[in-house]
Coordinates of N, CA and C in Angstrom, one line a residue:
D1 N 7.4 5.9 -10.8 CA 7.0 4.6 -11.3 C 8.2 4.0 -12.0
L2 N 8.3 2.7 -12.1 CA 9.4 2.1 -12.8 C 9.0 1.9 -14.3
I3 N 7.7 2.0 -14.6 CA 7.3 1.7 -16.0 C 6.9 3.0 -16.7
P4 N 7.7 3.3 -17.8 CA 7.5 4.6 -18.5 C 6.0 4.9 -18.9
H5 N 5.3 3.9 -19.4 CA 3.9 4.2 -19.8 C 3.0 4.5 -18.6
M6 N 3.3 3.9 -17.5 CA 2.5 4.3 -16.3 C 2.8 5.7 -15.8
A7 N 4.1 6.1 -15.9 CA 4.5 7.4 -15.5 C 3.8 8.4 -16.5
R8 N 3.7 8.1 -17.8 CA 3.0 9.0 -18.7 C 1.5 9.1 -18.3
A9 N 0.9 8.0 -17.9 CA -0.5 8.0 -17.5 C -0.7 8.9 -16.3
A10 N 0.3 8.8 -15.4 CA 0.2 9.7 -14.2 C 0.3 11.1 -14.5
V11 N 1.1 11.5 -15.5 CA 1.2 12.9 -15.9 C -0.1 13.3 -16.5
R12 N -0.7 12.5 -17.4 CA -2.0 12.8 -18.0 C -3.1 13.0 -17.0
T13 N -3.2 12.2 -16.0 CA -4.3 12.3 -15.0 C -4.0 13.3 -14.0
G14 N -2.8 13.8 -13.8 CA -2.5 14.7 -12.7 C -2.0 16.1 -13.2
R15 N -2.4 16.4 -14.5 CA -1.9 17.7 -15.1 C -2.1 18.9 -14.2
S16 N -3.2 19.0 -13.5 CA -3.5 20.2 -12.7 C -2.8 20.2 -11.4
Q17 N -2.1 19.1 -11.1 CA -1.4 19.0 -9.8 C 0.1 19.4 -9.9
P18 N 0.6 20.1 -8.9 CA 2.0 20.4 -8.9 C 2.9 19.2 -8.7
G19 N 4.1 19.2 -9.2 CA 5.0 18.1 -8.9 C 5.5 17.5 -10.2
R20 N 6.4 16.5 -10.1 CA 6.9 15.8 -11.2 C 6.7 14.3 -11.1
V21 N 6.6 13.7 -12.2 CA 6.5 12.2 -12.3 C 7.8 11.7 -12.8
L22 N 8.5 10.8 -12.1 CA 9.8 10.3 -12.5 C 9.7 8.8 -12.7
V23 N 10.5 8.3 -13.6 CA 10.7 6.9 -13.8 C 12.0 6.5 -13.0
L24 N 11.7 5.8 -11.9 CA 12.8 5.3 -11.0 C 12.5 4.0 -10.4
D25 N 13.6 3.3 -10.0 CA 13.5 2.1 -9.3 C 13.4 2.4 -7.8
A26 N 12.4 2.0 -7.1 CA 12.2 2.3 -5.7 C 13.2 1.6 -4.8
H27 N 13.9 0.6 -5.3 CA 15.0 0.0 -4.6 C 16.3 0.7 -4.6
R28 N 16.4 1.6 -5.6 CA 17.7 2.4 -5.8 C 17.3 3.8 -6.3
L29 N 16.9 4.6 -5.3 CA 16.4 6.0 -5.7 C 17.7 6.9 -5.9
S30 N 17.6 7.8 -6.9 CA 18.7 8.6 -7.2 C 18.6 10.0 -6.5
F31 N 18.3 10.0 -5.2 CA 18.3 11.2 -4.4 C 19.3 11.1 -3.3
P32 N 19.8 12.2 -2.8 CA 20.7 12.2 -1.7 C 20.0 11.7 -0.4
D33 N 20.7 11.3 0.6 CA 20.2 11.0 1.9 C 19.4 12.2 2.4
A34 N 18.3 12.0 3.2 CA 17.5 13.0 3.8 C 17.1 14.1 2.9
S35 N 16.5 13.7 1.8 CA 16.1 14.7 0.7 C 14.6 15.1 0.9
F36 N 13.8 14.2 1.6 CA 12.3 14.4 1.5 C 11.8 14.6 2.9
D37 N 10.6 15.3 3.0 CA 9.9 15.6 4.2 C 8.9 14.6 4.5
G38 N 8.6 13.6 3.7 CA 7.6 12.6 3.9 C 7.5 11.7 2.7
A39 N 6.9 10.6 2.9 CA 6.6 9.6 1.9 C 5.2 9.0 2.0
F40 N 4.5 8.9 0.9 CA 3.1 8.4 0.8 C 3.1 7.4 -0.3
G41 N 2.4 6.3 -0.1 CA 2.2 5.3 -1.1 C 0.8 4.7 -1.0
N42 N 0.2 4.4 -2.1 CA -1.1 3.7 -2.1 C -0.9 2.4 -2.9
A43 N -0.9 1.3 -2.2 CA -0.8 0.0 -2.9 C 0.5 -0.1 -3.8
V44 N 1.6 0.2 -3.2 CA 2.9 0.3 -3.9 C 3.8 -0.9 -3.4
L45 N 4.0 -1.0 -2.1 CA 5.0 -1.9 -1.5 C 4.7 -3.4 -1.9
H46 N 3.5 -3.7 -2.1 CA 3.2 -5.1 -2.5 C 3.6 -5.5 -3.9
H47 N 4.0 -4.5 -4.7 CA 4.6 -4.8 -6.0 C 6.1 -4.9 -6.0
L48 N 6.7 -4.6 -4.8 CA 8.2 -4.4 -4.7 C 8.7 -5.5 -3.8
N49 N 10.1 -5.5 -3.7 CA 10.7 -6.3 -2.6 C 10.7 -5.3 -1.4
P50 N 9.7 -5.5 -0.5 CA 9.4 -4.5 0.5 C 10.5 -4.0 1.4
L51 N 11.3 -4.9 1.9 CA 12.3 -4.5 2.9 C 13.4 -3.6 2.2
P52 N 14.0 -4.0 1.1 CA 14.9 -3.0 0.4 C 14.3 -1.7 0.0
A53 N 13.0 -1.8 -0.4 CA 12.3 -0.5 -0.8 C 12.1 0.4 0.4
L54 N 11.7 -0.2 1.5 CA 11.5 0.6 2.7 C 12.8 1.2 3.3
R55 N 13.8 0.4 3.2 CA 15.2 0.9 3.6 C 15.6 2.1 2.7
E56 N 15.3 2.0 1.4 CA 15.7 3.1 0.5 C 14.8 4.3 0.8
I57 N 13.5 4.1 1.0 CA 12.6 5.2 1.4 C 13.1 5.9 2.7
R58 N 13.5 5.1 3.6 CA 14.0 5.6 4.9 C 15.3 6.4 4.7
R59 N 16.1 6.0 3.8 CA 17.4 6.7 3.5 C 17.1 8.1 3.0
V60 N 16.1 8.2 2.1 CA 15.9 9.5 1.5 C 15.0 10.5 2.3
L61 N 14.4 9.9 3.4 CA 13.6 10.8 4.3 C 14.5 11.5 5.3
K62 N 14.1 12.7 5.6 CA 14.7 13.5 6.7 C 14.3 12.8 8.0
P63 N 15.2 12.9 9.0 CA 14.9 12.3 10.3 C 13.6 12.8 10.9
G64 N 12.7 11.9 11.4 CA 11.5 12.3 11.9 C 10.3 12.5 10.9
S65 N 10.7 12.4 9.6 CA 9.6 12.6 8.6 C 8.6 11.4 8.6
P66 N 7.4 11.7 8.2 CA 6.3 10.7 8.2 C 6.4 9.8 7.0
L67 N 6.0 8.6 7.3 CA 5.8 7.5 6.2 C 4.3 7.1 6.3
V68 N 3.6 7.1 5.2 CA 2.2 6.7 5.2 C 2.0 5.9 4.0
F69 N 1.6 4.6 4.2 CA 1.4 3.7 3.1 C 0.1 2.9 3.4
F70 N -0.7 2.7 2.3 CA -1.9 1.8 2.3 C -1.5 0.6 1.5
E71 N -1.7 -0.6 2.1 CA -1.4 -1.8 1.4 C -2.5 -2.8 1.5
P72 N -2.6 -3.8 0.6 CA -3.6 -4.8 0.7 C -3.4 -5.7 1.8
N73 N -4.5 -6.1 2.5 CA -4.5 -7.0 3.7 C -4.7 -8.4 3.3
M74 N -3.7 -9.3 3.5 CA -3.8 -10.7 3.2 C -4.9 -11.4 4.0
S75 N -5.3 -10.8 5.2 CA -6.3 -11.4 6.0 C -7.7 -11.2 5.5
N76 N -7.9 -10.3 4.5 CA -9.2 -10.1 3.9 C -9.4 -11.3 3.0
P77 N -10.6 -12.0 3.1 CA -10.9 -13.2 2.3 C -10.8 -13.0 0.8
M78 N -11.3 -11.8 0.3 CA -11.2 -11.5 -1.1 C -9.8 -11.4 -1.6
V79 N -9.0 -10.6 -0.8 CA -7.6 -10.4 -1.2 C -6.9 -11.8 -1.1
W80 N -7.1 -12.6 -0.1 CA -6.5 -13.9 0.0 C -6.8 -14.7 -1.3
L81 N -8.0 -14.8 -1.7 CA -8.4 -15.5 -2.9 C -7.7 -15.0 -4.1
I82 N -7.7 -13.7 -4.3 CA -7.0 -13.1 -5.5 C -5.5 -13.5 -5.5
K83 N -4.9 -13.4 -4.3 CA -3.4 -13.7 -4.2 C -3.0 -15.1 -4.3
N84 N -4.0 -16.0 -3.9 CA -3.6 -17.4 -3.7 C -4.3 -18.4 -4.6
V85 N -5.3 -18.0 -5.4 CA -6.0 -18.9 -6.3 C -5.8 -18.4 -7.7
G86 N -4.9 -19.1 -8.4 CA -4.5 -18.7 -9.7 C -5.5 -18.1 -10.7
F87 N -6.6 -18.8 -10.9 CA -7.5 -18.3 -11.9 C -8.3 -17.0 -11.4
I88 N -8.5 -16.9 -10.1 CA -9.1 -15.7 -9.6 C -8.1 -14.5 -9.7
G89 N -6.9 -14.8 -9.4 CA -5.9 -13.7 -9.6 C -5.8 -13.3 -11.1
R90 N -5.8 -14.2 -12.0 CA -5.8 -13.8 -13.4 C -7.0 -13.0 -13.8
M91 N -8.2 -13.4 -13.3 CA -9.4 -12.6 -13.5 C -9.3 -11.2 -13.0
A92 N -8.6 -11.1 -11.8 CA -8.5 -9.8 -11.2 C -7.3 -9.0 -11.8
R93 N -6.6 -9.6 -12.8 CA -5.5 -9.0 -13.5 C -4.3 -8.7 -12.5
E94 N -4.0 -9.7 -11.7 CA -2.9 -9.6 -10.8 C -1.6 -9.5 -11.6
T95 N -0.7 -8.7 -11.1 CA 0.7 -8.6 -11.6 C 1.5 -9.8 -11.1
P96 N 2.3 -10.5 -11.9 CA 3.1 -11.6 -11.4 C 4.0 -11.1 -10.3
G97 N 4.1 -11.9 -9.2 CA 5.0 -11.5 -8.1 C 4.3 -10.6 -7.1
E98 N 3.2 -10.1 -7.4 CA 2.4 -9.2 -6.4 C 2.0 -10.0 -5.2
T99 N 2.0 -9.3 -4.1 CA 1.6 -10.0 -2.8 C 0.7 -9.1 -2.0
A100 N 0.4 -9.4 -0.8 CA -0.3 -8.6 0.2 C 0.3 -8.9 1.5
F101 N -0.1 -8.2 2.5 CA 0.6 -8.2 3.8 C -0.4 -8.6 4.9
R102 N 0.2 -9.2 5.9 CA -0.5 -9.4 7.2 C 0.0 -8.2 8.1
R103 N -0.9 -7.8 9.0 CA -0.5 -6.7 9.8 C 0.8 -6.8 10.5
S104 N 1.1 -7.9 11.2 CA 2.4 -8.1 11.9 C 3.5 -8.1 10.9
Q105 N 3.4 -8.6 9.7 CA 4.4 -8.6 8.7 C 4.8 -7.2 8.3
L106 N 3.8 -6.4 8.0 CA 4.1 -5.0 7.6 C 4.8 -4.2 8.7
E107 N 4.3 -4.4 9.9 CA 5.0 -3.8 11.1 C 6.4 -4.2 11.2
S108 N 6.7 -5.5 11.1 CA 8.1 -6.0 11.2 C 9.0 -5.4 10.1
L109 N 8.5 -5.4 8.9 CA 9.2 -4.8 7.8 C 9.6 -3.4 8.0
A110 N 8.7 -2.6 8.5 CA 9.0 -1.1 8.8 C 10.0 -1.0 9.9
L111 N 9.9 -1.8 10.9 CA 10.8 -1.7 12.0 C 12.2 -2.2 11.6
E112 N 12.3 -3.2 10.8 CA 13.6 -3.7 10.3 C 14.2 -2.7 9.4
A113 N 13.4 -1.9 8.7 CA 13.9 -0.9 7.7 C 14.4 0.3 8.5
G114 N 14.2 0.4 9.8 CA 14.7 1.5 10.6 C 13.7 2.6 11.0
F115 N 12.5 2.3 10.7 CA 11.4 3.3 11.1 C 11.1 3.2 12.6
S116 N 10.6 4.3 13.1 CA 10.2 4.3 14.5 C 8.7 4.7 14.6
D117 N 8.1 4.6 15.7 CA 6.7 4.9 15.9 C 5.8 4.2 14.9
V118 N 6.1 3.0 14.6 CA 5.4 2.2 13.6 C 4.1 1.8 14.1
Q119 N 3.1 2.0 13.3 CA 1.7 1.6 13.6 C 1.1 1.0 12.3
V120 N 0.4 -0.1 12.5 CA -0.3 -0.6 11.3 C -1.7 -0.9 11.8
R121 N -2.7 -0.3 11.1 CA -4.1 -0.5 11.5 C -4.9 -0.9 10.3
H122 N -6.1 -1.5 10.6 CA -7.0 -1.9 9.6 C -7.7 -0.7 9.0
Y123 N -7.9 -0.7 7.7 CA -8.4 0.5 7.1 C -9.3 0.0 5.9
D124 N -10.3 0.8 5.5 CA -11.0 0.6 4.3 C -11.7 -0.8 4.3
F125 N -12.7 -0.9 5.2 CA -13.3 -2.2 5.4 C -14.1 -2.7 4.3
C126 N -15.0 -1.9 3.8 CA -16.0 -2.4 2.8 C -15.9 -1.7 1.5
I127 N -16.1 -2.4 0.4 CA -16.2 -1.8 -0.9 C -17.4 -2.5 -1.6
G128 N -17.9 -1.9 -2.6 CA -19.0 -2.5 -3.3 C -19.5 -1.6 -4.4
P129 N -20.6 -2.0 -5.1 CA -21.1 -1.2 -6.2 C -21.6 0.1 -5.6
K130 N -21.5 1.1 -6.5 CA -21.9 2.5 -6.1 C -23.3 2.6 -5.5
A131 N -24.2 1.8 -6.0 CA -25.6 1.9 -5.5 C -25.7 1.4 -4.1
L132 N -24.8 0.5 -3.7 CA -24.8 -0.1 -2.3 C -24.0 0.7 -1.3
L133 N -23.2 1.7 -1.8 CA -22.3 2.4 -0.8 C -23.0 3.0 0.4
P134 N -24.2 3.7 0.2 CA -24.9 4.2 1.4 C -25.2 3.1 2.4
L135 N -25.6 2.0 2.0 CA -25.9 0.9 2.9 C -24.6 0.4 3.6
I136 N -23.6 0.2 2.7 CA -22.3 -0.3 3.2 C -21.8 0.7 4.3
K137 N -21.8 2.0 4.0 CA -21.3 3.0 5.0 C -22.1 2.9 6.3
T138 N -23.4 2.6 6.2 CA -24.2 2.5 7.4 C -23.8 1.3 8.3
I139 N -23.5 0.1 7.7 CA -23.2 -1.1 8.5 C -21.7 -1.2 8.8
E140 N -20.9 -0.5 8.1 CA -19.4 -0.6 8.2 C -19.0 -0.4 9.6
P141 N -19.4 0.6 10.4 CA -18.9 0.8 11.8 C -19.1 -0.4 12.7
S142 N -20.3 -1.0 12.5 CA -20.6 -2.2 13.4 C -19.7 -3.4 13.0
L143 N -19.5 -3.6 11.7 CA -18.6 -4.7 11.2 C -17.2 -4.4 11.7
E144 N -16.7 -3.2 11.6 CA -15.3 -2.9 12.0 C -15.1 -3.1 13.5
G145 N -16.2 -3.0 14.3 CA -16.1 -3.2 15.7 C -16.2 -4.7 16.1
S146 N -16.4 -5.5 15.2 CA -16.5 -7.0 15.5 C -15.2 -7.7 15.2
F147 N -15.3 -9.1 15.3 CA -14.2 -9.9 15.0 C -13.8 -9.8 13.5
M148 N -14.7 -9.2 12.7 CA -14.4 -9.1 11.3 C -13.4 -7.9 11.0
K149 N -13.0 -7.2 12.0 CA -12.1 -6.0 11.8 C -10.9 -6.4 11.0
S150 N -10.4 -7.6 11.4 CA -9.1 -8.0 10.7 C -9.3 -8.3 9.2
W151 N -10.5 -8.3 8.8 CA -10.8 -8.6 7.3 C -10.8 -7.3 6.5
S152 N -10.3 -6.2 7.1 CA -10.3 -5.0 6.3 C -9.6 -5.2 4.9
L153 N -10.0 -4.4 4.0 CA -9.4 -4.5 2.6 C -8.0 -4.1 2.6
S154 N -7.7 -3.0 3.4 CA -6.3 -2.5 3.4 C -5.7 -2.4 4.8
L155 N -4.4 -2.2 4.8 CA -3.7 -1.9 6.1 C -3.1 -0.5 5.9
L156 N -3.2 0.3 6.9 CA -2.6 1.6 6.9 C -1.3 1.6 7.8
L157 N -0.2 1.8 7.2 CA 1.1 1.8 7.8 C 1.5 3.3 8.0
T158 N 1.8 3.6 9.3 CA 2.3 5.0 9.6 C 3.6 4.8 10.4
A159 N 4.5 5.6 10.2 CA 5.8 5.5 10.9 C 6.6 6.8 10.8
K160 N 7.7 6.9 11.5 CA 8.6 8.1 11.3 C 10.0 7.6 11.0
A161 N 10.6 8.4 10.1 CA 12.0 8.1 9.7 C 13.0 8.3 10.8

């Protein structure tokens, strides 16, 4: 993480997990080329300048290593409203400069950054109150098979370095 207090929060919540939490800028990582066997991110790229960040992630990955990122989908009506209607974004506590991606945009960024076997698919279609989750899970497959598929909440980007 770039923000020290967020890194401290990650340490507190992940105490039982192996690994280290570092404060670094994703655009300029302090690791040698081909240092890592894979990269995973959940709602990270939309906070960054995505192309330089993806290029830097590509640099530190060993050839053939997997990249897996989940990012918000700008085609989702709720995400679009949060990202494009000021007062709704403020109510949702949007970070200034934060964005979301369309499927083709995320694919193009990964390819331009030098990744291969790039795939972007819709993921995580429905969310809702805990009490409604059983109902949501029941109807979700039929919604995902319809024209509404492009309205998924997230996009799943997979690729190889």
